Tab-separated table of C-alpha atoms in Angstrom:
chain	number	residue	atom	x	y	z
A	1	UNK	CA	-10.916	47.989	49.594
A	2	UNK	CA	-9.919	44.405	48.986
A	3	UNK	CA	-11.913	41.230	48.610
A	4	UNK	CA	-11.240	38.153	49.673
A	5	UNK	CA	-10.875	34.668	48.507
A	6	UNK	CA	-12.120	30.987	50.071
A	7	UNK	CA	-10.271	28.107	48.039
A	8	UNK	CA	-11.848	24.142	48.861
A	9	UNK	CA	-9.439	22.384	46.710
A	10	UNK	CA	-10.032	18.476	45.726
A	11	UNK	CA	-8.341	16.497	43.443
A	12	UNK	CA	-9.765	17.036	41.097
A	13	UNK	CA	-11.863	20.484	41.874
A	14	UNK	CA	-11.845	23.926	43.368
A	15	UNK	CA	-14.356	25.462	44.514
A	16	UNK	CA	-13.821	29.686	44.800
A	17	UNK	CA	-15.969	32.160	46.671
A	18	UNK	CA	-15.296	35.896	46.464
A	19	UNK	CA	-16.355	37.615	49.670
A	20	UNK	CA	-16.390	41.524	49.749
A	21	UNK	CA	-15.088	43.839	52.207
A	22	UNK	CA	-18.814	44.346	53.617
A	23	UNK	CA	-19.058	40.132	54.093
A	24	UNK	CA	-21.037	39.644	51.008
A	25	UNK	CA	-21.104	36.933	48.763
A	26	UNK	CA	-19.729	37.528	45.504
A	27	UNK	CA	-19.056	35.014	42.809
A	28	UNK	CA	-18.865	31.556	43.697
A	29	UNK	CA	-17.701	29.304	40.922
A	30	UNK	CA	-16.262	25.713	40.372
A	31	UNK	CA	-13.395	24.981	38.032
A	32	UNK	CA	-11.002	21.676	37.487
A	33	UNK	CA	-7.704	21.220	39.723
A	34	UNK	CA	-5.235	21.800	36.447
A	35	UNK	CA	-2.833	24.069	35.171
A	36	UNK	CA	-4.518	25.743	33.087
A	37	UNK	CA	-7.346	26.270	36.172
A	38	UNK	CA	-4.895	27.778	37.869
A	39	UNK	CA	-2.997	30.029	35.478
A	40	UNK	CA	-6.814	31.654	34.219
A	41	UNK	CA	-7.591	31.822	38.284
A	42	UNK	CA	-3.796	33.460	39.294
A	43	UNK	CA	-4.755	36.082	35.621
A	44	UNK	CA	-8.362	37.235	36.597
A	45	UNK	CA	-7.008	37.938	40.414
A	46	UNK	CA	-3.198	38.538	41.400
A	47	UNK	CA	-4.135	42.152	40.333
A	48	UNK	CA	-7.059	42.103	42.785
A	49	UNK	CA	-4.491	41.574	45.550
A	50	UNK	CA	-7.294	38.993	47.666
A	51	UNK	CA	-6.621	38.025	51.096
A	52	UNK	CA	-6.956	33.894	50.152
A	53	UNK	CA	-7.948	31.332	52.844
A	54	UNK	CA	-7.467	27.787	52.299
A	55	UNK	CA	-8.999	24.916	53.422
A	56	UNK	CA	-6.444	22.775	54.732
A	57	UNK	CA	-6.896	19.187	53.495
A	58	UNK	CA	-4.706	16.150	51.579
A	59	UNK	CA	-4.577	18.648	48.630
A	60	UNK	CA	-4.142	21.653	50.843
A	61	UNK	CA	-0.180	21.364	51.406
A	62	UNK	CA	0.544	21.738	47.496
A	63	UNK	CA	-2.202	24.466	46.804
A	64	UNK	CA	-0.702	26.591	49.511
A	65	UNK	CA	2.480	25.973	48.072
A	66	UNK	CA	1.284	26.309	44.102
A	67	UNK	CA	-0.519	29.644	45.475
A	68	UNK	CA	2.345	31.555	47.027
A	69	UNK	CA	4.809	30.573	44.103
A	70	UNK	CA	2.343	32.006	41.987
A	71	UNK	CA	2.136	35.463	44.290
A	72	UNK	CA	-0.868	34.858	46.553
A	73	UNK	CA	-0.550	35.738	50.139
A	74	UNK	CA	-2.280	32.558	51.781
A	75	UNK	CA	-3.967	31.751	54.841
A	76	UNK	CA	-4.529	28.059	55.592
A	77	UNK	CA	-7.301	27.383	58.181
A	78	UNK	CA	-8.101	23.957	59.570
A	79	UNK	CA	-11.791	23.558	60.160
A	80	UNK	CA	-11.644	21.124	62.945
A	81	UNK	CA	-10.066	23.732	64.634
A	82	UNK	CA	-12.953	26.296	63.957
A	83	UNK	CA	-15.335	26.975	66.439
A	84	UNK	CA	-18.681	26.468	64.727
A	85	UNK	CA	-20.890	29.588	63.714
């Protein structure tokens, strides 16, 4: 079974959280928001075919397009429309 990725992108940084198919959190990383970091992300995760969730924000549309363009399937989440858990 695959993994899930949660991405929280900001102007200068990206927070990446891996979530296993059983719901357990895997690695959590913070990286720079630049081309080198995106290339590294792609090479590390694309073959795993993760289901990717992206919090929509000012940078969200840019990041969603970038991820789609480098081969990822992206689910966009709007936190204000999500129920509290």
